[in-house]
Short mmCIF file of C-alpha atoms in Angstrom, two decimals:
data_model
loop_
_atom_site.label_atom_id
_atom_site.label_comp_id
_atom_site.label_asym_id
_atom_site.label_seq_id
_atom_site.Cartn_x
_atom_site.Cartn_y
_atom_site.Cartn_z
CA MET A 1 154.68 11.06 239.59
CA GLU A 2 151.27 9.40 239.30
CA ASN A 3 150.83 11.00 235.91
CA ILE A 4 154.13 9.57 234.79
CA ARG A 5 153.13 6.05 235.95
CA GLU A 6 149.84 6.29 234.08
CA ARG A 7 151.63 7.22 230.89
CA LEU A 8 154.12 4.35 231.25
CA LYS A 9 151.43 1.80 232.15
CA PHE A 10 151.00 -1.03 229.60
CA THR A 11 147.38 -1.88 228.91
CA ASN A 12 145.50 -3.97 226.32
CA LYS A 13 143.50 -1.00 225.24
CA VAL A 14 144.09 -0.19 221.65
CA GLU A 15 143.61 3.32 220.52
CA HIS A 16 142.61 3.84 216.94
CA VAL A 17 144.89 6.28 215.25
CA LYS A 18 143.41 8.19 212.39
CA LEU A 19 145.86 8.69 209.60
CA ARG A 20 145.41 11.44 207.11
CA LYS A 21 144.94 10.11 203.64
CA ARG A 22 147.76 11.47 201.60
CA ARG A 23 148.93 10.40 198.20
CA SER A 24 152.61 10.22 197.39
CA GLN A 25 153.69 12.74 194.83
CA LEU A 26 156.19 10.28 193.38
CA TYR A 27 153.49 8.64 191.30
CA SER A 28 150.97 10.35 189.09
CA LYS A 29 147.63 9.08 187.93
CA GLU A 30 149.20 8.23 184.58
CA ASP A 31 151.40 5.62 186.28
CA GLU A 32 148.40 3.63 187.44
CA CYS A 33 147.20 0.76 185.31
CA PRO A 34 143.63 1.75 184.49
CA LEU A 35 143.15 -1.43 182.50
CA SER A 36 142.14 -3.19 185.72
CA SER A 37 138.70 -1.66 185.31
CA GLY A 38 138.59 -2.67 181.67
CA VAL A 39 137.47 0.78 180.52
CA LEU A 40 140.72 1.79 178.86
CA GLY A 41 141.18 -1.72 177.48
CA THR A 42 137.80 -1.55 175.76
CA ARG A 43 138.60 1.88 174.35
CA VAL A 44 141.94 0.68 173.00
CA VAL A 45 140.29 -2.32 171.33
CA LEU A 46 137.53 -0.27 169.71
CA PHE A 47 139.92 2.46 168.61
CA SER A 48 142.39 -0.05 167.14
CA VAL A 49 139.69 -1.88 165.17
CA VAL A 50 138.19 1.33 163.75
CA PHE A 51 141.64 2.77 163.03
CA ARG A 52 142.84 -0.31 161.13
CA LEU A 53 139.61 -0.56 159.13
CA ILE A 54 140.04 3.05 158.05
CA ASN A 55 143.68 2.20 157.35
CA CYS A 56 142.55 -0.71 155.18
CA PHE A 57 140.24 1.33 152.96
CA LEU A 58 142.72 4.20 152.60
CA VAL A 59 145.39 1.95 151.12
CA GLN A 60 144.41 1.54 147.47
CA THR A 61 147.79 1.15 145.81
CA SER A 62 150.03 -1.77 144.89
CA PHE A 63 153.32 -2.43 146.65
CA VAL A 64 154.94 -5.67 145.49
CA PRO A 65 153.63 -8.63 143.43
CA ASP A 66 153.80 -10.99 146.40
CA GLU A 67 150.82 -9.14 147.89
CA TYR A 68 148.67 -11.04 145.39
CA TRP A 69 150.80 -13.80 143.89
CA GLN A 70 151.73 -15.42 147.20
CA SER A 71 148.27 -15.12 148.71
CA LEU A 72 145.11 -14.08 146.86
CA GLU A 73 145.97 -15.57 143.48
CA VAL A 74 146.90 -18.88 145.06
CA SER A 75 143.74 -18.89 147.18
CA HIS A 76 141.54 -18.01 144.23
CA ARG A 77 143.07 -20.80 142.16
CA MET A 78 142.55 -23.30 145.00
CA VAL A 79 138.84 -22.53 145.24
CA PHE A 80 137.65 -21.43 141.80
CA ARG A 81 140.16 -23.13 139.46
CA TYR A 82 140.36 -20.30 136.91
CA PRO A 83 141.11 -20.41 134.05
CA LEU A 84 138.47 -22.96 133.02
CA LYS A 85 138.80 -25.26 130.01
CA THR A 86 141.35 -23.00 128.33
CA GLU A 87 144.68 -24.69 128.82
CA ASP A 88 146.28 -22.39 126.27
CA MET A 89 145.60 -19.29 128.37
CA ILE A 90 148.62 -19.51 130.61
CA VAL A 91 150.72 -22.02 132.43
CA PHE A 92 149.04 -21.35 135.71
CA THR A 93 149.56 -23.76 138.59
CA TYR A 94 148.49 -22.68 142.05
CA GLY A 95 149.09 -19.05 141.38
CA TYR A 96 152.61 -17.73 141.73
CA GLN A 97 154.73 -18.31 138.60
CA THR A 98 154.61 -22.06 138.06
CA TRP A 99 158.25 -22.82 138.82
CA GLU A 100 158.08 -21.39 142.31
CA TRP A 101 155.08 -23.33 143.54
CA LYS A 102 156.13 -26.53 141.77
CA ALA A 103 159.57 -26.20 143.32
CA GLY A 104 157.89 -26.13 146.70
CA ILE A 105 159.51 -23.01 148.12
CA ARG A 106 156.19 -21.40 149.05
CA GLY A 107 153.86 -22.92 151.60
CA PHE A 108 150.08 -23.09 151.41
CA SER A 109 149.44 -22.23 155.06
CA TYR A 110 148.90 -18.50 154.47
CA PRO A 111 146.88 -18.80 151.20
CA LEU A 112 144.77 -21.46 152.93
CA LEU A 113 143.34 -18.76 155.22
CA PHE A 114 141.99 -16.76 152.29
CA ALA A 115 140.94 -19.90 150.43
CA PHE A 116 138.73 -20.71 153.43
CA ILE A 117 137.18 -17.22 153.20
CA TYR A 118 136.67 -17.59 149.45
CA LYS A 119 135.03 -20.99 149.93
CA ILE A 120 132.54 -19.60 152.43
CA LEU A 121 131.67 -16.74 150.07
CA SER A 122 131.24 -19.23 147.24
CA LEU A 123 128.91 -21.47 149.26
CA LEU A 124 126.83 -18.45 150.27
CA HIS A 125 126.82 -17.19 146.66
CA TYR A 126 128.39 -13.90 147.77
CA ASP A 127 131.60 -14.35 145.79
CA THR A 128 131.45 -10.92 144.16
CA VAL A 129 134.65 -9.26 142.96
CA HIS A 130 134.49 -6.52 145.61
CA LEU A 131 134.15 -9.00 148.46
CA LEU A 132 136.88 -11.22 147.07
CA ILE A 133 139.23 -8.24 146.96
CA TRP A 134 138.35 -6.46 150.18
CA LEU A 135 137.34 -9.17 152.65
CA PRO A 136 140.85 -10.71 152.90
CA ARG A 137 142.25 -7.23 153.52
CA ILE A 138 139.62 -6.55 156.17
CA ILE A 139 140.59 -9.81 157.88
CA GLN A 140 144.22 -8.74 157.71
CA ALA A 141 143.27 -5.37 159.22
CA LEU A 142 141.51 -7.08 162.14
CA PHE A 143 144.60 -9.20 162.79
CA ALA A 144 146.67 -5.99 162.77
CA ALA A 145 144.27 -4.38 165.26
CA CYS A 146 144.62 -7.39 167.56
CA ALA A 147 148.41 -7.03 167.39
CA ASP A 148 148.11 -3.30 168.18
CA VAL A 149 146.12 -4.04 171.33
CA LYS A 150 148.51 -6.73 172.53
CA PHE A 151 151.45 -4.44 171.85
CA PHE A 152 149.90 -1.69 173.98
CA LEU A 153 149.11 -4.11 176.82
CA LEU A 154 152.67 -5.43 176.74
CA ILE A 155 154.21 -1.96 177.10
CA GLN A 156 151.76 -1.31 179.95
CA THR A 157 153.39 -4.16 181.90
CA LEU A 158 156.96 -3.15 181.01
CA GLU A 159 156.76 0.62 181.44
CA THR A 160 154.56 3.32 182.94
CA HIS A 161 151.20 4.14 181.43
CA ASP A 162 152.67 7.37 180.08
CA VAL A 163 155.37 5.50 178.15
CA ALA A 164 152.82 2.94 176.94
CA LYS A 165 150.58 5.72 175.65
CA TRP A 166 153.36 7.40 173.67
CA THR A 167 154.69 4.09 172.38
CA PHE A 168 151.21 3.25 171.12
CA PHE A 169 151.02 6.66 169.49
CA CYS A 170 154.37 6.13 167.74
CA HIS A 171 153.26 2.69 166.57
CA LEU A 172 149.97 3.92 165.12
CA CYS A 173 151.42 6.92 163.28
CA SER A 174 154.22 4.96 161.59
CA TRP A 175 153.79 5.56 157.86
CA PHE A 176 155.28 2.20 156.85
CA THR A 177 153.07 0.26 159.27
CA TRP A 178 150.07 2.10 157.80
CA TYR A 179 151.29 1.26 154.30
CA CYS A 180 151.90 -2.46 154.95
CA CYS A 181 149.92 -3.87 157.86
CA THR A 182 146.57 -4.33 156.06
CA ARG A 183 148.08 -5.79 152.89
CA THR A 184 147.83 -9.51 152.19
CA LEU A 185 151.60 -9.95 152.43
CA THR A 186 153.30 -12.75 154.32
CA ASN A 187 155.55 -10.01 155.77
CA SER A 188 152.47 -8.27 157.20
CA MET A 189 151.24 -11.45 158.85
CA GLU A 190 154.76 -12.20 160.09
CA THR A 191 154.89 -8.78 161.78
CA THR A 192 151.41 -9.21 163.25
CA ILE A 193 152.26 -12.61 164.73
CA THR A 194 155.58 -11.25 166.03
CA CYS A 195 153.66 -8.60 168.01
CA LEU A 196 151.32 -11.24 169.42
CA ALA A 197 154.20 -13.55 170.33
CA LEU A 198 156.14 -10.73 171.98
CA PHE A 199 153.24 -10.26 174.40
CA TYR A 200 153.91 -13.72 175.86
CA PHE A 201 157.71 -13.60 175.58
CA PRO A 202 159.68 -13.41 178.89
CA LEU A 203 160.96 -9.86 178.52
CA PRO A 204 162.45 -8.30 181.67
CA GLY A 205 159.54 -7.08 183.79
CA SER A 206 156.86 -8.84 181.74
CA LYS A 207 153.87 -10.21 183.66
CA THR A 208 152.33 -12.01 180.69
CA HIS A 209 154.99 -14.64 180.03
CA ASN A 210 153.73 -17.94 178.63
CA SER A 211 156.31 -20.11 176.89
CA THR A 212 153.84 -22.41 175.14
CA LYS A 213 151.81 -19.55 173.69
CA TYR A 214 154.71 -17.47 172.42
CA LEU A 215 156.52 -20.49 170.96
CA SER A 216 153.34 -21.59 169.19
CA LEU A 217 152.99 -18.15 167.64
CA VAL A 218 156.66 -18.10 166.64
CA ALA A 219 156.22 -21.51 165.00
CA LEU A 220 153.19 -20.19 163.12
CA ALA A 221 155.18 -17.18 161.90
CA ILE A 222 157.96 -19.48 160.65
CA ILE A 223 155.43 -21.70 158.87
CA ILE A 224 154.00 -18.66 157.07
CA ARG A 225 157.40 -17.16 156.34
CA PRO A 226 160.56 -19.14 157.26
CA THR A 227 162.63 -15.95 157.52
CA ALA A 228 160.73 -15.16 160.75
CA LEU A 229 163.37 -17.36 162.38
CA ILE A 230 165.91 -14.58 161.80
CA ILE A 231 164.30 -12.04 164.11
CA TRP A 232 163.38 -14.69 166.71
CA PHE A 233 166.73 -16.47 166.85
CA PRO A 234 168.38 -14.06 169.36
CA LEU A 235 165.16 -13.94 171.39
CA LEU A 236 165.00 -17.73 171.63
CA ILE A 237 168.65 -17.83 172.69
CA TYR A 238 167.95 -15.15 175.30
CA HIS A 239 165.02 -17.13 176.70
CA PHE A 240 167.11 -20.29 176.86
CA TRP A 241 169.96 -18.45 178.61
CA GLN A 242 167.66 -16.88 181.21
CA GLU A 243 165.65 -20.04 181.91
CA GLU A 244 166.64 -21.87 185.09
CA ASN A 245 165.34 -25.28 184.02
CA LYS A 246 166.82 -25.45 180.54
CA LEU A 247 166.19 -29.16 180.04
CA ARG A 248 162.50 -28.76 180.77
CA LEU A 249 162.28 -25.81 178.39
CA ILE A 250 163.73 -27.95 175.59
CA THR A 251 161.77 -31.13 176.24
CA HIS A 252 158.43 -29.56 177.21
CA ASN A 253 158.36 -26.50 174.93
CA TYR A 254 160.94 -26.21 172.15
CA ILE A 255 160.78 -29.78 170.81
CA PRO A 256 157.00 -30.46 171.10
CA VAL A 257 155.94 -27.10 169.64
CA GLY A 258 158.55 -27.20 166.87
CA ALA A 259 157.79 -30.80 165.91
CA LEU A 260 154.04 -30.22 165.83
CA ALA A 261 154.46 -27.11 163.66
CA VAL A 262 156.67 -28.96 161.15
CA VAL A 263 154.24 -31.90 160.96
CA ILE A 264 151.17 -29.69 160.40
CA SER A 265 152.95 -27.51 157.85
CA THR A 266 154.28 -30.52 155.93
CA MET A 267 150.88 -32.22 155.90
CA ILE A 268 149.20 -29.10 154.46
CA ASP A 269 151.82 -28.64 151.75
CA CYS A 270 151.96 -32.33 150.83
CA LEU A 271 148.18 -32.33 150.48
CA PHE A 272 148.18 -29.47 147.95
CA TYR A 273 151.41 -30.32 146.14
CA GLU A 274 150.26 -33.94 145.95
CA LYS A 275 153.77 -35.14 146.74
CA TRP A 276 156.23 -35.14 149.62
CA THR A 277 157.29 -31.52 150.16
CA MET A 278 159.06 -29.73 152.99
CA VAL A 279 158.68 -26.05 152.19
CA GLN A 280 161.02 -24.72 154.87
CA PHE A 281 163.93 -26.79 153.56
CA ASN A 282 163.21 -25.87 149.93
CA PHE A 283 162.91 -22.19 150.85
CA PHE A 284 166.43 -22.07 152.25
CA LYS A 285 167.76 -24.36 149.52
CA PHE A 286 166.57 -22.14 146.66
CA ASN A 287 167.03 -18.71 148.26
CA ILE A 288 170.18 -19.21 150.31
CA PHE A 289 172.22 -22.06 148.83
CA HIS A 290 171.25 -21.58 145.16
CA GLY A 291 170.92 -17.79 145.43
CA VAL A 292 167.75 -17.70 143.33
CA ALA A 293 166.55 -14.59 145.19
CA GLY A 294 169.35 -12.62 143.54
CA PHE A 295 167.54 -13.08 140.23
CA TYR A 296 165.09 -10.37 141.35
CA GLY A 297 167.83 -7.83 141.96
CA SER A 298 170.74 -7.26 144.33
CA HIS A 299 171.91 -4.37 146.47
CA PRO A 300 175.17 -3.50 148.26
CA TRP A 301 175.68 -4.94 151.74
CA HIS A 302 175.08 -1.58 153.47
CA TRP A 303 171.70 -0.93 151.78
CA TYR A 304 169.60 -1.66 154.87
CA PHE A 305 171.73 0.66 157.03
CA THR A 306 171.88 3.53 154.54
CA GLN A 307 168.46 3.25 152.88
CA GLY A 308 166.24 0.37 153.98
CA PHE A 309 165.99 0.98 157.73
CA PRO A 310 165.99 4.82 157.56
CA VAL A 311 163.12 4.70 155.04
CA ILE A 312 160.83 2.30 156.89
CA ILE A 313 161.32 3.95 160.29
CA GLY A 314 161.05 7.36 158.60
CA PRO A 315 160.58 10.42 160.84
CA HIS A 316 160.80 8.19 163.92
CA LEU A 317 164.57 7.75 163.44
CA PRO A 318 165.72 10.62 165.73
CA PHE A 319 163.35 9.45 168.47
CA PHE A 320 164.55 5.86 168.08
CA LEU A 321 168.18 6.91 168.49
CA HIS A 322 167.31 9.10 171.48
CA GLY A 323 165.32 6.27 173.08
CA CYS A 324 168.22 3.86 172.58
CA SER A 325 170.54 6.22 174.45
CA LEU A 326 168.06 6.41 177.35
CA THR A 327 167.17 2.76 177.88
CA TYR A 328 169.47 0.52 175.89
CA LYS A 329 170.36 -1.48 179.02
CA LYS A 330 166.79 -2.23 180.05
CA HIS A 331 165.60 -3.27 176.59
CA LYS A 332 168.91 -4.42 175.16
CA ILE A 333 167.46 -7.74 173.95
CA LEU A 334 165.04 -5.84 171.67
CA LEU A 335 167.91 -3.73 170.38
CA VAL A 336 170.00 -6.83 169.76
CA ALA A 337 167.11 -8.40 167.81
CA VAL A 338 166.81 -5.28 165.61
CA PHE A 339 170.54 -5.07 164.90
CA TRP A 340 170.88 -8.83 164.35
CA THR A 341 167.98 -8.89 161.87
CA ILE A 342 169.37 -6.00 159.82
CA VAL A 343 172.87 -7.54 159.77
CA ILE A 344 171.66 -10.98 158.65
CA TYR A 345 169.46 -9.54 155.90
CA SER A 346 172.41 -7.39 154.81
CA LEU A 347 174.32 -10.57 154.00
CA LEU A 348 171.69 -11.59 151.42
CA PRO A 349 172.00 -10.10 147.92
CA HIS A 350 168.29 -9.46 147.32
CA LYS A 351 166.97 -6.72 149.62
CA GLU A 352 163.55 -5.14 150.04
CA PHE A 353 162.04 -2.70 152.53
CA ARG A 354 159.37 -5.16 153.62
CA PHE A 355 161.87 -7.81 154.72
CA ILE A 356 162.83 -5.85 157.85
CA TYR A 357 159.28 -4.64 158.55
CA PRO A 358 158.94 -7.00 161.59
CA VAL A 359 161.56 -5.00 163.54
CA LEU A 360 159.43 -1.82 163.49
CA PRO A 361 157.35 -2.66 166.62
CA PHE A 362 160.59 -3.25 168.52
CA CYS A 363 161.82 0.18 167.47
CA MET A 364 158.58 1.85 168.57
CA VAL A 365 159.35 0.92 172.20
CA PHE A 366 162.41 3.19 172.12
CA CYS A 367 160.51 5.92 170.26
CA GLY A 368 157.80 5.94 172.93
CA ILE A 369 160.36 6.19 175.73
CA SER A 370 161.99 9.09 173.90
CA LEU A 371 158.71 11.03 173.60
CA ALA A 372 157.80 10.35 177.22
CA HIS A 373 161.11 11.87 178.37
CA LEU A 374 160.89 15.04 176.28
CA LYS A 375 158.50 16.71 178.75
CA ALA A 376 158.39 20.37 177.62
CA TRP A 377 158.80 19.61 173.91
CA ARG A 378 156.63 16.49 173.90
CA GLN A 379 153.47 17.94 172.34
CA ALA A 380 155.34 19.79 169.62
CA ALA A 381 157.46 16.72 168.81
CA ALA A 382 154.35 14.52 168.66
CA PHE A 383 152.65 16.94 166.26
CA VAL A 384 155.69 17.05 163.96
CA LEU A 385 155.93 13.25 164.08
CA LEU A 386 152.25 12.84 163.19
CA VAL A 387 152.28 15.28 160.28
CA SER A 388 155.58 14.03 158.86
CA ASN A 389 154.19 10.47 158.83
CA LEU A 390 150.73 11.42 157.61
CA VAL A 391 151.97 12.87 154.31
CA PRO A 392 153.89 9.77 153.07
CA ALA A 393 151.20 7.45 154.47
CA LEU A 394 148.41 9.09 152.48
CA TYR A 395 150.51 9.61 149.36
CA THR A 396 151.78 6.04 149.17
CA GLY A 397 148.41 4.62 150.19
CA LEU A 398 146.18 6.58 147.82
CA ILE A 399 148.30 7.84 144.92
CA HIS A 400 151.66 6.16 144.34
CA GLN A 401 151.48 2.98 142.18
CA ARG A 402 147.74 2.64 141.90
CA GLY A 403 147.46 2.19 138.12
CA THR A 404 148.17 -1.55 138.13
CA LEU A 405 145.21 -2.05 140.48
CA ASP A 406 142.83 0.36 138.75
CA VAL A 407 143.37 -1.33 135.40
CA MET A 408 141.90 -4.57 136.76
CA SER A 409 138.47 -2.94 137.18
CA HIS A 410 138.56 -2.12 133.45
CA ILE A 411 139.41 -5.72 132.62
CA GLN A 412 136.70 -7.01 134.92
CA LYS A 413 134.13 -5.22 132.74
CA LEU A 414 135.17 -7.53 129.91
CA CYS A 415 133.44 -10.35 131.76
CA ASP A 416 130.12 -8.91 130.59
CA VAL A 417 131.37 -8.94 127.00
CA ARG A 418 132.43 -12.56 127.39
CA ASN A 419 128.92 -13.53 128.49
CA ASP A 420 127.38 -11.89 125.41
CA SER A 421 126.87 -13.72 122.17
CA SER A 422 129.67 -11.73 120.56
CA PRO A 423 131.81 -13.93 118.25
CA THR A 424 135.02 -12.23 119.46
CA GLN A 425 135.80 -13.15 123.04
CA PRO A 426 138.14 -10.94 125.11
CA ASP A 427 141.79 -11.94 125.07
CA VAL A 428 144.05 -9.78 127.25
CA LEU A 429 147.84 -9.60 127.03
CA PHE A 430 149.87 -7.77 129.68
CA LEU A 431 153.02 -6.29 128.11
CA MET A 432 154.43 -5.26 131.49
CA PRO A 433 157.09 -6.53 133.87
CA CYS A 434 155.76 -9.89 135.01
CA HIS A 435 153.40 -9.90 137.99
CA SER A 436 152.90 -6.13 137.73
CA THR A 437 149.16 -6.60 138.26
CA PRO A 438 146.93 -8.97 140.18
CA TYR A 439 145.18 -11.63 138.13
CA TYR A 440 142.03 -13.70 138.43
CA SER A 441 141.47 -12.77 142.08
CA HIS A 442 140.62 -9.23 140.88
CA VAL A 443 138.62 -10.28 137.82
CA HIS A 444 136.80 -13.42 138.99
CA CYS A 445 135.68 -14.73 135.64
CA PRO A 446 137.44 -17.05 133.15
CA VAL A 447 138.31 -14.32 130.67
CA LYS A 448 141.40 -15.20 128.65
CA MET A 449 144.50 -13.44 130.02
CA ARG A 450 148.22 -13.82 129.63
CA PHE A 451 151.31 -12.02 130.92
CA LEU A 452 155.02 -12.13 130.22
CA GLU A 453 156.59 -14.90 132.27
CA CYS A 454 159.86 -14.55 134.14
CA PRO A 455 160.82 -17.76 135.94
CA PRO A 456 164.42 -17.48 137.21
CA ASP A 457 167.39 -19.35 135.82
CA LEU A 458 167.62 -22.72 137.53
CA GLY A 459 170.85 -23.70 135.83
CA GLN A 460 169.81 -23.77 132.17
CA GLU A 461 172.62 -22.76 129.84
CA GLY A 462 171.91 -19.57 127.88
CA TYR A 463 168.56 -19.12 129.61
CA VAL A 464 166.62 -15.90 128.93
CA ASP A 465 163.09 -15.52 130.27
CA GLU A 466 160.15 -14.40 128.15
CA ALA A 467 159.95 -10.91 129.66
CA GLU A 468 163.61 -10.22 128.86
CA ARG A 469 163.18 -11.44 125.30
CA PHE A 470 160.30 -9.02 124.87
CA TYR A 471 162.16 -6.02 126.31
CA ASP A 472 165.27 -6.76 124.24
CA ASP A 473 163.30 -6.36 121.00
CA PRO A 474 159.58 -5.63 121.57
CA LEU A 475 158.59 -5.37 117.91
CA ASN A 476 160.32 -8.58 116.90
CA TRP A 477 158.81 -10.48 119.84
CA LEU A 478 155.29 -9.31 118.96
CA ARG A 479 155.61 -10.15 115.30
CA THR A 480 157.09 -13.56 116.08
CA SER A 481 154.50 -14.39 118.74
CA PHE A 482 151.55 -13.28 116.62
CA PRO A 483 152.36 -14.05 112.95
CA TYR A 484 148.65 -14.12 112.00
CA LYS A 485 145.96 -11.58 112.81
CA SER A 486 143.67 -14.35 113.96
CA SER A 487 146.06 -15.06 116.85
CA LEU A 488 146.21 -11.45 118.05
CA PRO A 489 144.81 -10.58 121.47
CA THR A 490 141.86 -8.21 121.67
CA HIS A 491 143.40 -6.03 124.40
CA LEU A 492 146.94 -4.96 125.26
CA ILE A 493 147.92 -3.56 128.67
CA LEU A 494 151.22 -1.67 128.80
CA PHE A 495 153.05 1.17 130.50
CA ASP A 496 153.34 4.42 128.57
CA VAL A 497 157.14 4.13 128.30
CA PHE A 498 156.77 1.37 125.67
CA GLU A 499 154.10 2.97 123.52
CA LYS A 500 156.57 4.50 121.03
CA GLU A 501 158.60 1.31 120.69
CA ILE A 502 155.62 -0.75 119.55
CA SER A 503 153.65 2.02 117.85
CA ALA A 504 154.21 0.42 114.40
CA PHE A 505 152.70 -2.85 115.64
CA LEU A 506 149.75 -1.04 117.23
CA GLN A 507 148.93 0.97 114.14
CA GLY A 508 149.48 -1.92 111.75
CA ASN A 509 147.01 -4.12 113.61
CA ASN A 510 144.35 -1.48 114.29
CA PHE A 511 144.92 -1.19 118.04
CA VAL A 512 143.31 1.94 119.50
CA ARG A 513 144.01 3.35 122.96
CA THR A 514 140.78 3.20 124.96
CA ALA A 515 142.01 4.18 128.43
CA GLU A 516 144.89 5.93 130.17
CA ILE A 517 145.23 5.22 133.89
CA PHE A 518 147.53 7.15 136.24
CA HIS A 519 150.10 5.00 138.01
CA THR A 520 152.89 7.08 139.59
CA HIS A 521 154.60 10.45 139.60
CA PHE A 522 157.97 8.68 139.70
CA PRO A 523 158.31 6.43 136.63
CA GLU A 524 161.43 4.31 136.65
CA GLY A 525 162.88 2.04 134.01
CA ARG A 526 160.21 -0.26 132.61
CA VAL A 527 157.54 1.12 134.95
CA GLY A 528 155.87 4.17 133.44
CA GLY A 529 153.81 6.96 134.88
CA SER A 530 150.57 5.71 133.27
CA VAL A 531 149.00 2.43 132.19
CA PHE A 532 147.51 2.28 128.68
CA ILE A 533 144.75 -0.02 127.50
CA TYR A 534 144.69 -0.73 123.77
CA GLU A 535 141.80 -2.48 122.04
CA ARG A 536 141.86 -4.03 118.56
CA HIS A 537 139.16 -2.84 116.15
#
């Protein structure tokens, strides 16, 4: 009985109970967030920077004219003012075909970045051709690396470390991201800023939400490319719908950030256009209401669903569809943004692969979830995904459509001839589809150059641009444009597909082929497989 009383006796004595340290098997080490120590974060940053720099130097081909004519050519003109003292060279105002910049449908915010770089190089007397070509692309690659890191950190907060790792893998091995992200395209910068803004967007489960930061980045993306509003429209609506204090969101975030962005953008454009210009309004006026974009080609409404999206997502498509079936409820807002963007772009007549490039990071979230759930087949699937993306990435980056860039190094050598005391100064004529090549940004000397112009029809009756007149009757155009031998250019640049058509003109005026440059294995229409350089003797 006494023993029972002792056991039931309440005392203040506290006995220390030793618990065996045991880790739950429900969570693996991969589910921890090792970024708290900063070790993994540093590795991701270093890897992303090195990876994108390698990416930059392994992309040596041309994609679309806007890569130069909406960025580098405009920037070069702003700083160096080529051509110099030769008003008859070309109607050349601020770069991209005169009508477009004079009409005010392209802003100067993006070219201003590279103009700043060019100005620094000029002041330091390091404005060599190689630096002028590669430094803007290196800067673009560093921006892309920053977006890669932020994208990885975002997925770390939304999913497990395992899913974040495989999502990052899918993002890095995307062939189209490799092909585009280091190019000086407004679409590339739009995608980069979209990744950065998504990091601060209030996604379900996000711990990095900051309304001011993400809205500022969205505003910057819209300034650079107004169509960025398309992909962000459903996301902005989602944020507004989820926000408890909607009035505060409008008055403290939406209106101040939007108004400041419009004011800064308008001030920059008015300064360079030297007149009142609102680029965003003009962009929609010309491209949407007047349908000028259709001048550059049109496609059927289903093109993005049947060709555009399957091509840019490439071998990731099965994983994307599998990931959607697994987690469409959790990340439905991202899926809505992807579908909405493709549908809206499908309503426009002019379609290009690069227009829907900003949706790719959204798709990679679903691809990463798919790979993480494969378990037994994960390693094999990852290997197949890597190899199937590596082949098109290297081919399109190093081989396909490189002739129009390589030819500029040949033209740049003419700068030395121009500086000589030779009585005949170089005079180059590009007999190619307009804007096929870069221009003074890749030559960097006031050598005389001219190309076939193709401003779109802005309502002129019976309008036919110069390029079309040439292709309708090449021989007649050449003979009419150059009635005297003294007016002939010294060099002609053309695709091989037109050599036979103008062979009589070439032979009659003593033009001799001096170089043949490979361009593509898939010639199409007016774009040939090789670029020819002819010189007059």
